XYZ file of N, CA and C in Angstrom:
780
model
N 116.075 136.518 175.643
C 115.064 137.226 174.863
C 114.267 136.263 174.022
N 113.084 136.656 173.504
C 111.982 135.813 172.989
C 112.332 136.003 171.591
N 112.544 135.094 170.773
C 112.935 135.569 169.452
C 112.653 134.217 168.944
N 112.555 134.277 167.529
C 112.037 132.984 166.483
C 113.562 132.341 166.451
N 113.637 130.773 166.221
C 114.427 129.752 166.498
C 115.431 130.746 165.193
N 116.876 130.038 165.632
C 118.056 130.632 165.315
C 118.256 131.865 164.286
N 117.222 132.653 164.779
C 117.464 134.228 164.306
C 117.286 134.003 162.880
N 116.715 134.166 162.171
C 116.460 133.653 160.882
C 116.438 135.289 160.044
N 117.189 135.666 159.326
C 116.900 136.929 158.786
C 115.395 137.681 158.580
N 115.127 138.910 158.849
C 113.923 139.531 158.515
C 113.263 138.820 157.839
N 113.752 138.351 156.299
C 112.249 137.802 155.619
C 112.306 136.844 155.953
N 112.771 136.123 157.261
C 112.529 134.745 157.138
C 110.888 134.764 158.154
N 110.199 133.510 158.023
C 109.000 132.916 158.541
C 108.944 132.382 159.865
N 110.330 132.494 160.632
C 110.112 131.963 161.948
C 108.997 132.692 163.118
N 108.457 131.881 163.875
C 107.488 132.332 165.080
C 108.262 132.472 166.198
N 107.965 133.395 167.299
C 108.539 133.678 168.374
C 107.647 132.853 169.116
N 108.970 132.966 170.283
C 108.236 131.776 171.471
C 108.043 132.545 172.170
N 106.990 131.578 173.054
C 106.228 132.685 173.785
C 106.532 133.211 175.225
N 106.662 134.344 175.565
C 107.227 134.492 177.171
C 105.968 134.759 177.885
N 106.302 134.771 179.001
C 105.195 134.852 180.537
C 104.961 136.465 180.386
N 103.586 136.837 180.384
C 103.014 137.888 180.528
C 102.831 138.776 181.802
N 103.811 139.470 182.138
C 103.200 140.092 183.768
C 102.070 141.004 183.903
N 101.064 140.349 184.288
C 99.607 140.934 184.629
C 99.340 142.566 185.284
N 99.520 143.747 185.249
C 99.920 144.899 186.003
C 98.546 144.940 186.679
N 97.174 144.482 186.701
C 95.843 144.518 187.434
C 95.552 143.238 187.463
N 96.287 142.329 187.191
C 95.949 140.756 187.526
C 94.831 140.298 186.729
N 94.857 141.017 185.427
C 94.046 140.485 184.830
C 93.887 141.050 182.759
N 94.319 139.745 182.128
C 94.844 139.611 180.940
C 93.241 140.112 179.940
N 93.483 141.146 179.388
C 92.409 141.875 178.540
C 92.452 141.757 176.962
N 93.358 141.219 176.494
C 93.813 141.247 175.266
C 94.236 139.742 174.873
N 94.015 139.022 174.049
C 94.701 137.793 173.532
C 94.442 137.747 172.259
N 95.137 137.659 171.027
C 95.410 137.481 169.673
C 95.761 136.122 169.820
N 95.630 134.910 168.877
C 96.133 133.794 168.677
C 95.782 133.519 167.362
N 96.894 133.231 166.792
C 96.680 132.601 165.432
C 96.580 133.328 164.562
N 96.512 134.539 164.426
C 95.709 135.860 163.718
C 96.419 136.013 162.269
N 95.108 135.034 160.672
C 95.624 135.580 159.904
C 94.916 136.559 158.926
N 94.745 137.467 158.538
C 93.777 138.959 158.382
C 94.175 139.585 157.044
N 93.716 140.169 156.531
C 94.254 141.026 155.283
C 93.220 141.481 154.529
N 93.004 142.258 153.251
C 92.008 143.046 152.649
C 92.049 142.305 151.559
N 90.424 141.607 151.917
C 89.831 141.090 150.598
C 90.395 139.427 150.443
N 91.020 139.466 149.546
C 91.514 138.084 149.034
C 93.237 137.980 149.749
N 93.331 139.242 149.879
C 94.918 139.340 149.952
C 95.516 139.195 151.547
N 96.027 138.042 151.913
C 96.799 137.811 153.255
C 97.458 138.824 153.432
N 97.532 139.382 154.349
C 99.067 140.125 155.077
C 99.644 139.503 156.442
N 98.656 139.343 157.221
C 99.170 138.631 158.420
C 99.016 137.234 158.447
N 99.749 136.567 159.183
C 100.170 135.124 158.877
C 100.698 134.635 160.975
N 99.498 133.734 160.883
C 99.697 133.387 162.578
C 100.399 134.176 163.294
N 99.739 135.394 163.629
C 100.430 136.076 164.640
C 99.595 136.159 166.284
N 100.223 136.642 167.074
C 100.003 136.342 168.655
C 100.464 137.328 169.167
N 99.548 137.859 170.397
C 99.852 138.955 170.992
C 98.848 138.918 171.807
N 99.834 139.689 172.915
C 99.067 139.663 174.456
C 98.894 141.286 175.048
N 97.720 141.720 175.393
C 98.229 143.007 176.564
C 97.303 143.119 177.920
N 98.225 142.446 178.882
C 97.655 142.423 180.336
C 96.834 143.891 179.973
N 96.476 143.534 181.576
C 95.223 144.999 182.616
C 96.463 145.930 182.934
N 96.080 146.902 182.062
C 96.950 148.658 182.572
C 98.337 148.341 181.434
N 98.600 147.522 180.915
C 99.699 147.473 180.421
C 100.382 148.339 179.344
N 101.262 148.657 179.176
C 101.862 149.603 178.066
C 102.196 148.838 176.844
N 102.276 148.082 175.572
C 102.847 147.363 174.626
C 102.856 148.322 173.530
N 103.893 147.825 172.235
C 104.461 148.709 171.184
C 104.114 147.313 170.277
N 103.968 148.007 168.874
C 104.591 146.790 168.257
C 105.155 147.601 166.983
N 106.484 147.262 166.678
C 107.415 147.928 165.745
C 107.763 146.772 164.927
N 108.298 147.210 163.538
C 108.715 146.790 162.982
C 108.991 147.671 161.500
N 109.836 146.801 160.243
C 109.835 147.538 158.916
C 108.440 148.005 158.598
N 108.777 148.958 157.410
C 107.291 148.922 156.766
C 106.604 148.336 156.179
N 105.398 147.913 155.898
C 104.784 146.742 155.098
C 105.080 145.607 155.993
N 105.474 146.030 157.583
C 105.497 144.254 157.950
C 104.073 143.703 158.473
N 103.078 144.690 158.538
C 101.659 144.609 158.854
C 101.007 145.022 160.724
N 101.959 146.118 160.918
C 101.410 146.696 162.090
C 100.142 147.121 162.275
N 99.757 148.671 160.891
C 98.379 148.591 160.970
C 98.115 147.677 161.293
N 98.005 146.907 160.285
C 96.739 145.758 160.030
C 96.482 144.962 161.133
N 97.237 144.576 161.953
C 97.080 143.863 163.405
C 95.859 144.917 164.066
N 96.620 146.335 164.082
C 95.133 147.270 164.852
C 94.274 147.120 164.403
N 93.997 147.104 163.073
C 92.675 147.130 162.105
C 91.825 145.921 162.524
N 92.838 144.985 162.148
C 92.287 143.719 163.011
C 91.839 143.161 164.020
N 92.240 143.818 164.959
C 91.613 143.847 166.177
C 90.650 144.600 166.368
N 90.561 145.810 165.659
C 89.468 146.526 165.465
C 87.885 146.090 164.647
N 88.037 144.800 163.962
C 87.479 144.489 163.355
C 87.354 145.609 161.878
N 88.295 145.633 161.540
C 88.108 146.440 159.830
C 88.908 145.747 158.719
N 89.074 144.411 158.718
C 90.100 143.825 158.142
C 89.094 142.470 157.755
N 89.554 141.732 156.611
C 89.060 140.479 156.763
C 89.714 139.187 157.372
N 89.099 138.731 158.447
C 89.568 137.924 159.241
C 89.829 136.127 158.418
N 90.596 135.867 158.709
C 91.263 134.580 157.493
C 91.751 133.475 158.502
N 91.936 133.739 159.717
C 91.766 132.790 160.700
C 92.255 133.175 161.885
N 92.546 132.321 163.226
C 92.540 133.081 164.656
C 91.478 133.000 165.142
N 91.944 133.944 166.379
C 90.757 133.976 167.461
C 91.541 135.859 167.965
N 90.433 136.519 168.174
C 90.722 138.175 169.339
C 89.969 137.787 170.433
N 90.317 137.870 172.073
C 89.729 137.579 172.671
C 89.696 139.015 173.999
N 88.757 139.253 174.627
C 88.996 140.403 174.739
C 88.224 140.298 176.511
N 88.980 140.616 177.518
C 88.621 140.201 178.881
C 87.625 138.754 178.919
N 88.207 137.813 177.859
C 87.467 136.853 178.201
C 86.574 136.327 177.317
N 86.234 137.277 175.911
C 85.327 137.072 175.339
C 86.034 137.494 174.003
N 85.068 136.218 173.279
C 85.466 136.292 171.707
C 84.818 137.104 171.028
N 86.061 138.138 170.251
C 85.351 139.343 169.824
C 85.946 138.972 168.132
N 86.291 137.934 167.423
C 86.565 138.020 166.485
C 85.231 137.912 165.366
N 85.827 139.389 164.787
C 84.845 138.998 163.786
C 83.673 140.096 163.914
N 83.774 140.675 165.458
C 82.651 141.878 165.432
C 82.598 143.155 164.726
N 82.056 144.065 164.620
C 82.005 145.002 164.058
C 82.489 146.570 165.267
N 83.240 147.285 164.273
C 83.900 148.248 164.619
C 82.696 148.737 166.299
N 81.765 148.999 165.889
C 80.525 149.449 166.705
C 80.188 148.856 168.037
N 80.801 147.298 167.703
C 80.521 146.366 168.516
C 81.472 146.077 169.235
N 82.746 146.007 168.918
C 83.905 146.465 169.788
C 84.132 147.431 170.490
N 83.600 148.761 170.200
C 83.418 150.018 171.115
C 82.840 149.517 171.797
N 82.434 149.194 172.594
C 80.897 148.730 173.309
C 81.648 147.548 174.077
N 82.038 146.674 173.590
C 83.762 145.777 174.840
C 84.927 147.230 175.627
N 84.533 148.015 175.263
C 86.032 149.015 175.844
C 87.003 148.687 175.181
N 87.131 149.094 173.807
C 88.211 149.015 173.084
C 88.392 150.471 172.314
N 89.201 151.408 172.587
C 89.296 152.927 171.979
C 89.776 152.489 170.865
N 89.696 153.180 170.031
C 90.903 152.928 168.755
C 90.977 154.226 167.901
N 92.830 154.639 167.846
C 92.589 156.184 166.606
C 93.580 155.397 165.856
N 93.012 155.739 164.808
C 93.845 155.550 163.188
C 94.274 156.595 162.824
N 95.878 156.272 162.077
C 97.100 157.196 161.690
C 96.065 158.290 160.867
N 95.425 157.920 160.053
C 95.126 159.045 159.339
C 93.180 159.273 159.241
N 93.198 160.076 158.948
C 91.726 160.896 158.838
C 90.751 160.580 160.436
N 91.783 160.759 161.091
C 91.453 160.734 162.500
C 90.296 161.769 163.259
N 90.114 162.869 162.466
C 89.458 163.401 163.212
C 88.155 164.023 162.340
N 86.969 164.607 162.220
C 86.032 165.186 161.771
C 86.200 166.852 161.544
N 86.898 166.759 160.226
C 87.755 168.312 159.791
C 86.044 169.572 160.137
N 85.479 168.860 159.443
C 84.349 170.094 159.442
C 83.324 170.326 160.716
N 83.657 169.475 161.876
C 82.736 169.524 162.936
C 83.858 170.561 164.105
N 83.560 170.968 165.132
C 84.047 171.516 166.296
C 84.728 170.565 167.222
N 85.759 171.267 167.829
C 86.300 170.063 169.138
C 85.073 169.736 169.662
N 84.335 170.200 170.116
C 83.212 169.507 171.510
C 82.608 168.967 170.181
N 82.363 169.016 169.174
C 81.301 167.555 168.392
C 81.778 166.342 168.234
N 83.353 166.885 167.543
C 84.297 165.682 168.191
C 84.058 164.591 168.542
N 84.478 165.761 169.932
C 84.537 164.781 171.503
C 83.299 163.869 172.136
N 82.100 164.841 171.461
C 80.773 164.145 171.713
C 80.371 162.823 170.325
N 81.050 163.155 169.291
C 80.664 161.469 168.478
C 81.923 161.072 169.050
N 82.409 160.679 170.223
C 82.603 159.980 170.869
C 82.157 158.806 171.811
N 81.093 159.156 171.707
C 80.001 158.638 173.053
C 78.611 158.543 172.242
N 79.160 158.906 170.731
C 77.694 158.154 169.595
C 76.940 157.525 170.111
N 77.693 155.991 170.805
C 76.296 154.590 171.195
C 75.500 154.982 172.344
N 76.050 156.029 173.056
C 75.156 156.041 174.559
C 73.749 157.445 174.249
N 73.313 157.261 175.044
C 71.584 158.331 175.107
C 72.653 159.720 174.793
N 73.196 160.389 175.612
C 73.944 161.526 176.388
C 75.284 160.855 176.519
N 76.037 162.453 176.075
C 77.241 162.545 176.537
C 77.619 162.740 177.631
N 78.377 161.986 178.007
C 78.746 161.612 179.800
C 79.639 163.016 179.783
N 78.977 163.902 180.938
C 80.091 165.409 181.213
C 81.337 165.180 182.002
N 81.336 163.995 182.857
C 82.176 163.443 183.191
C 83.314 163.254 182.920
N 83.004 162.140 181.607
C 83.839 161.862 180.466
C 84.586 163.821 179.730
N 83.513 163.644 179.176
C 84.216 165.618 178.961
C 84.914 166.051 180.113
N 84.697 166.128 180.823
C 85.246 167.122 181.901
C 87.223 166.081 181.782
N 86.955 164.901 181.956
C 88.161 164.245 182.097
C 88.638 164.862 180.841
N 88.486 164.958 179.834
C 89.078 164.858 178.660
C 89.856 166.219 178.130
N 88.486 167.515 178.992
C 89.580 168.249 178.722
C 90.625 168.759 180.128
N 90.315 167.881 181.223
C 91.612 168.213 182.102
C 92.776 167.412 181.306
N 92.567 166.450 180.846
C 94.093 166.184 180.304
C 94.536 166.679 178.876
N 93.264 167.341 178.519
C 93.927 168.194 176.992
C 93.338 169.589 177.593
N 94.055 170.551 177.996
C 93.091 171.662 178.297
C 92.835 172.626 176.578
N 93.913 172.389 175.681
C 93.342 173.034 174.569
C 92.359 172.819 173.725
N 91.684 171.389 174.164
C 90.751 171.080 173.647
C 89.951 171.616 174.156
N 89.511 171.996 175.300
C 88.623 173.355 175.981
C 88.611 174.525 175.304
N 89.746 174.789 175.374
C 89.996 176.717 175.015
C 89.863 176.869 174.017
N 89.765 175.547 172.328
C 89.335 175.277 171.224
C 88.098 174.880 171.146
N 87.314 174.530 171.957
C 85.932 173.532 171.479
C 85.267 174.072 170.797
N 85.362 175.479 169.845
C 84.087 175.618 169.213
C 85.507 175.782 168.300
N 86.386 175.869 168.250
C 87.215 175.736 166.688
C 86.626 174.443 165.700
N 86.720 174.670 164.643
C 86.683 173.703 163.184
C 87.760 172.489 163.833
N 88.183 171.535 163.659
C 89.121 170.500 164.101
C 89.911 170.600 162.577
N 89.456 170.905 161.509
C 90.094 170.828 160.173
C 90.975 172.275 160.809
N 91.084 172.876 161.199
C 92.239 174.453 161.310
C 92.896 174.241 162.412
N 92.502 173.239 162.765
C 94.247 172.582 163.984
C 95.502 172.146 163.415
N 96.212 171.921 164.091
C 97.530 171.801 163.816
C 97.984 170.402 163.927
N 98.689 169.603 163.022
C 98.641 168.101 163.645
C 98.546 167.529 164.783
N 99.960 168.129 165.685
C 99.395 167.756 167.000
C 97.920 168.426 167.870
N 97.597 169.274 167.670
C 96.292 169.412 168.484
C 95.515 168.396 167.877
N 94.917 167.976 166.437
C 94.063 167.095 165.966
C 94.547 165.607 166.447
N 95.846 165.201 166.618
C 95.750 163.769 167.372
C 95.598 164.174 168.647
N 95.744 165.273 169.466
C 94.934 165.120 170.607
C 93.481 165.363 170.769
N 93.009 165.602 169.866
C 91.413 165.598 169.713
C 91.124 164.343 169.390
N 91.612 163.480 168.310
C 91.309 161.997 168.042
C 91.522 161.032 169.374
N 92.783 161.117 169.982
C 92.299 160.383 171.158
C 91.715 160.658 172.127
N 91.571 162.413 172.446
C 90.195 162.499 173.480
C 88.666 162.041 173.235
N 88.704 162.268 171.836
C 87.427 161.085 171.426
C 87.293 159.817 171.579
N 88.556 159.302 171.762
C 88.825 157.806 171.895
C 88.684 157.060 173.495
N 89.226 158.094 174.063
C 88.696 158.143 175.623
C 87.428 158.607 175.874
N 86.289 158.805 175.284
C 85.257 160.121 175.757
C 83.802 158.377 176.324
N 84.488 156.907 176.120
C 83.760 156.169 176.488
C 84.306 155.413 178.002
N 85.734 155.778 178.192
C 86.413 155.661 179.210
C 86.782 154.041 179.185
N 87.596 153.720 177.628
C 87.822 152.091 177.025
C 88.991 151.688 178.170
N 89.032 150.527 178.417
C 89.948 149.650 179.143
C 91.140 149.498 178.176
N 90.855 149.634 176.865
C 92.394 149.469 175.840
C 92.295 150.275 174.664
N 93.109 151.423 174.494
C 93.524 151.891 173.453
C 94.082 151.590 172.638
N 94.055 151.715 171.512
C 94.713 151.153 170.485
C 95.016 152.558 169.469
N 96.652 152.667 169.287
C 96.897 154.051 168.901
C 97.762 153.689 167.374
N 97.539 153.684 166.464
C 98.155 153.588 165.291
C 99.101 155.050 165.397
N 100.635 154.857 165.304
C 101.189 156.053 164.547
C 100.719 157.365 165.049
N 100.580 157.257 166.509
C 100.429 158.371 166.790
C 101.376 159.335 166.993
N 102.656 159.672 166.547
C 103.666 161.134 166.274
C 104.112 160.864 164.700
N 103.183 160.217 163.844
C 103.438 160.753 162.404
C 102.673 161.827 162.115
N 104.214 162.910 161.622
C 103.721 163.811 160.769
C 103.404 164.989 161.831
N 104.083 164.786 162.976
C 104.211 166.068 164.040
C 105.418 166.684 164.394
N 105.272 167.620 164.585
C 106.897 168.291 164.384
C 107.172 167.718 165.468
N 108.745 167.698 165.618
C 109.965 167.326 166.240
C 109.393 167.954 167.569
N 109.479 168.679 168.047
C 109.584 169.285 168.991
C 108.192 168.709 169.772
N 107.431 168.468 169.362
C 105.822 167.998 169.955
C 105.981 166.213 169.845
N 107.089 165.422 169.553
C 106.864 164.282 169.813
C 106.639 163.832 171.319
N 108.193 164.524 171.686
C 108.127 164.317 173.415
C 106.895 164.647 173.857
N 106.203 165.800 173.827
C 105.153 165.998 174.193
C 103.903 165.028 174.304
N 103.875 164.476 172.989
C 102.596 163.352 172.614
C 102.966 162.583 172.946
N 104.445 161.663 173.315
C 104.448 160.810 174.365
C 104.502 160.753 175.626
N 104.759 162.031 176.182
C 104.247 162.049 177.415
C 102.658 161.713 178.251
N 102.120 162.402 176.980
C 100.818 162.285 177.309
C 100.177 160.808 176.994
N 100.748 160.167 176.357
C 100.514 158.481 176.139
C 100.726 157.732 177.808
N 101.947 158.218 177.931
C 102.573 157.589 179.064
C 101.598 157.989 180.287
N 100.740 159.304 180.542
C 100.116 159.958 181.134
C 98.448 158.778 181.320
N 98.168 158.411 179.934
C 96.874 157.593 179.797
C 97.266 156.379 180.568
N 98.437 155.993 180.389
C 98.697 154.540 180.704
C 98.890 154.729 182.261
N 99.682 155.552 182.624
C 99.705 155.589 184.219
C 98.049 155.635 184.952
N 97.010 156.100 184.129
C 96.135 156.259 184.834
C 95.269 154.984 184.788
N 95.757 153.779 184.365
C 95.478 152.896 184.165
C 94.750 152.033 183.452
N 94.595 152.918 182.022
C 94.327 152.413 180.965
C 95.217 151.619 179.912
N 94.964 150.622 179.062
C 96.346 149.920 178.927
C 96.246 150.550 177.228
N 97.449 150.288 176.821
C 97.585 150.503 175.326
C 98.529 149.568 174.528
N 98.058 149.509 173.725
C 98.391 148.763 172.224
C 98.984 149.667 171.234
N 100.204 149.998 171.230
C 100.506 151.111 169.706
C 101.078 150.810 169.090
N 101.410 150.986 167.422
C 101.516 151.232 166.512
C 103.057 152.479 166.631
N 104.225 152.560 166.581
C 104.901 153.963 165.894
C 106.053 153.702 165.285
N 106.227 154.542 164.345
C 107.678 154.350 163.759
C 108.942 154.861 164.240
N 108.374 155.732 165.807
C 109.611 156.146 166.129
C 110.368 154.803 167.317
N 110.748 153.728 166.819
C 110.563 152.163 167.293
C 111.679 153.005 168.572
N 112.624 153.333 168.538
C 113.807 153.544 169.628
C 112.672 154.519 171.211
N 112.251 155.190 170.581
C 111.895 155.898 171.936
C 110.076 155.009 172.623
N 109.866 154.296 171.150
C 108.507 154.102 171.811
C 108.715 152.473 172.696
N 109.877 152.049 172.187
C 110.312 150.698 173.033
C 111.168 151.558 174.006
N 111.665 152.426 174.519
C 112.118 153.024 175.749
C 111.076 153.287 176.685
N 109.729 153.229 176.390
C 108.974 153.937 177.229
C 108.070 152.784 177.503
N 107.691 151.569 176.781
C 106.828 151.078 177.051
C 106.889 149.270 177.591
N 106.333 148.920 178.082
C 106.422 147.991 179.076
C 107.014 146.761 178.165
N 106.655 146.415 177.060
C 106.621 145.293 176.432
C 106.688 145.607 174.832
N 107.442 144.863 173.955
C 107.313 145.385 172.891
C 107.685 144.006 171.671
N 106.705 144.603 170.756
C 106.443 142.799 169.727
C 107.286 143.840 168.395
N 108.060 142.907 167.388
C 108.675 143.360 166.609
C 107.859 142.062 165.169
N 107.506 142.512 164.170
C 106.929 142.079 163.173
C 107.725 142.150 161.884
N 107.924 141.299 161.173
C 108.306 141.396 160.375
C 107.579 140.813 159.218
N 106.969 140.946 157.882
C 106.448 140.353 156.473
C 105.289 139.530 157.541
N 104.225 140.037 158.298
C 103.070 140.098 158.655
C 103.407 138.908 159.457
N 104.589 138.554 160.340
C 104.717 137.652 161.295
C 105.835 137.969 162.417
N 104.835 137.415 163.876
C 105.863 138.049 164.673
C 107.174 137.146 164.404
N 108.477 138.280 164.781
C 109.541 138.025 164.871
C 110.175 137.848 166.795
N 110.058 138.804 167.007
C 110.635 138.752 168.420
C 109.415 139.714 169.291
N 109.825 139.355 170.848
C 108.827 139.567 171.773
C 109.291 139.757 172.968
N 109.692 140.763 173.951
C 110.389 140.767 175.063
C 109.899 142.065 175.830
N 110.532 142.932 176.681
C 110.658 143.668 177.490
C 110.788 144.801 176.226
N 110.117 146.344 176.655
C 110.664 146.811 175.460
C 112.313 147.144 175.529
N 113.056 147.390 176.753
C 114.286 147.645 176.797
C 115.046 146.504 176.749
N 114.612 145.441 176.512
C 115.417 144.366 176.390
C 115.829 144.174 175.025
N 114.507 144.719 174.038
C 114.192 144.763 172.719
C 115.607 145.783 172.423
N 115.372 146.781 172.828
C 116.193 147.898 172.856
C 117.335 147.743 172.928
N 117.757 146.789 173.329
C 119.367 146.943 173.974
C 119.867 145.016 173.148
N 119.086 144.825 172.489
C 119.680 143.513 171.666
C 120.075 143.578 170.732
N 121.529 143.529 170.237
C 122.369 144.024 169.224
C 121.727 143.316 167.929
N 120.870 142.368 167.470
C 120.258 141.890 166.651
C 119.356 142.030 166.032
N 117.801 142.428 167.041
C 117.144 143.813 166.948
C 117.619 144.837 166.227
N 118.149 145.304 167.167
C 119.120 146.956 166.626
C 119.758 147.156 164.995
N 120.413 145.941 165.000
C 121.117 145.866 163.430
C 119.488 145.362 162.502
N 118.742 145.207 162.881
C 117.638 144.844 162.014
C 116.619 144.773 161.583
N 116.072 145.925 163.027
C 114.992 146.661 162.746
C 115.775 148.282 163.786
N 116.206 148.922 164.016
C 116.017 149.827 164.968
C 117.445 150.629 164.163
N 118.010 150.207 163.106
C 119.119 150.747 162.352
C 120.547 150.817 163.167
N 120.783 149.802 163.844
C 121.567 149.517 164.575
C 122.213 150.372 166.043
């Protein structure tokens, strides 16, 4: 397993070494190097690195405050960039603007105020597709075969949904440009029990169709069961980096981020 030189406790500063990336479309869409980012004056991340091939599934877990957001944010361009490089099918995107990254195929929903309380599902779904002339029906039509309640809702308020229907409205907006990489902050906080399975199914559902994702969750045990690859962070530096079931099943891990 990929882990920082002789296991150094959580707060310690060690870097993980780096393992071989398996390409699932033969072709690497994502590269972080060096990445150090934080709000304003204030560091949080500290040389971190991260990879996510074509179609790929990745997690990245860790304590709280170890700076997961902020890696999305960062890649998202909403963070202040303090050094690194984001490189994105090839091209250096560090440093662009939220607007300007949509526009590379990069989706992105954030844990919170995800969705437009006072507009309708279909307005939604359509400031989705803000930068283009017209909303692609296409795009709609995909969006609500894989959410059909976002159909049978589209003229509902999005503020009188229910948590889980509103993160499935935030990422059908997030798809409504048809991005090559999602990026999902925390998507089953704050949804009942019973609708987690659900919302990861439907993750697992995006990714099979060969869109790749980048997430963010705190439920670290089931979202490293499901996903291809998984980075563990600790005090805004990676710690370890492997398979996510490899992650899963390492008694060291487990005792130290995953509660043993």
């Amino acid at each position: 397993m990929s882990a920082d030189t002789e296991r150094d406790p959580p707060s310690g500063d060690g870097d993980v070494s780096r393992k071989t990336v398996p390409d699932r479309e033969g072709q690497s869409l994502l590269e972080v190097r060096g990445l150090d980012a934080g709000y304003g004056d204030l560091q949080i991340l500290t040389d971190v690195d991260m990879d996510v091939a074509g179609g790929e599934y990745v997690t990245i877990v860790g304590p709280n405050g170890a700076g997961k957001s902020t890696v999305m944010k960062s890649i998202f361009g909403l963070t202040s960039h303090m050094g690194g490089t984001v490189t994105f099918e090839g091209e250096d995107i560090t440093g662009l603007r939220p607007e300007e990254i949509i526009h590379e195929g990069i989706g992105y929903v954030p844990q919170n105020d995800n969705v437009f309380a006072s507009l309708t599902v279909r307005e939604n779904l359509e400031m989705g597709a803000y930068i283009l002339d017209s909303v692609p029906q296409d795009a709609l039509d995909a969006v609500f075969e894989r959410f059909p309640i976002l159909e049978e809702r589209q003229s509902q308020k999005a503020g009188t949904m229910s948590g889980g229907q509103q993160q499935m409205l935030a990422m059908g907006r997030a798809l409504m440009l048809e991005p090559s990489l999602l990026l999902l902050d925390e998507p089953s906080a704050g949804l009942a029990p019973d609708f987690v399975d659900d919302m990861f199914d439907r993750i697992d559902a995006i990714n099979d169709d060969g869109t790749a994702v980048l997430m963010v969750e705190q439920n670290a045990k089931e979202a490293l069961r499901r996903c291809d690859r998984g980075y563990v962070l600790a005090n805004g530096r990676n710690r370890y980096m492997d398979d996510g079931d490899v992650l899963l099943n390492d008694e060291q891990v487990r005792k130290d981020f995953l509660g043993g």
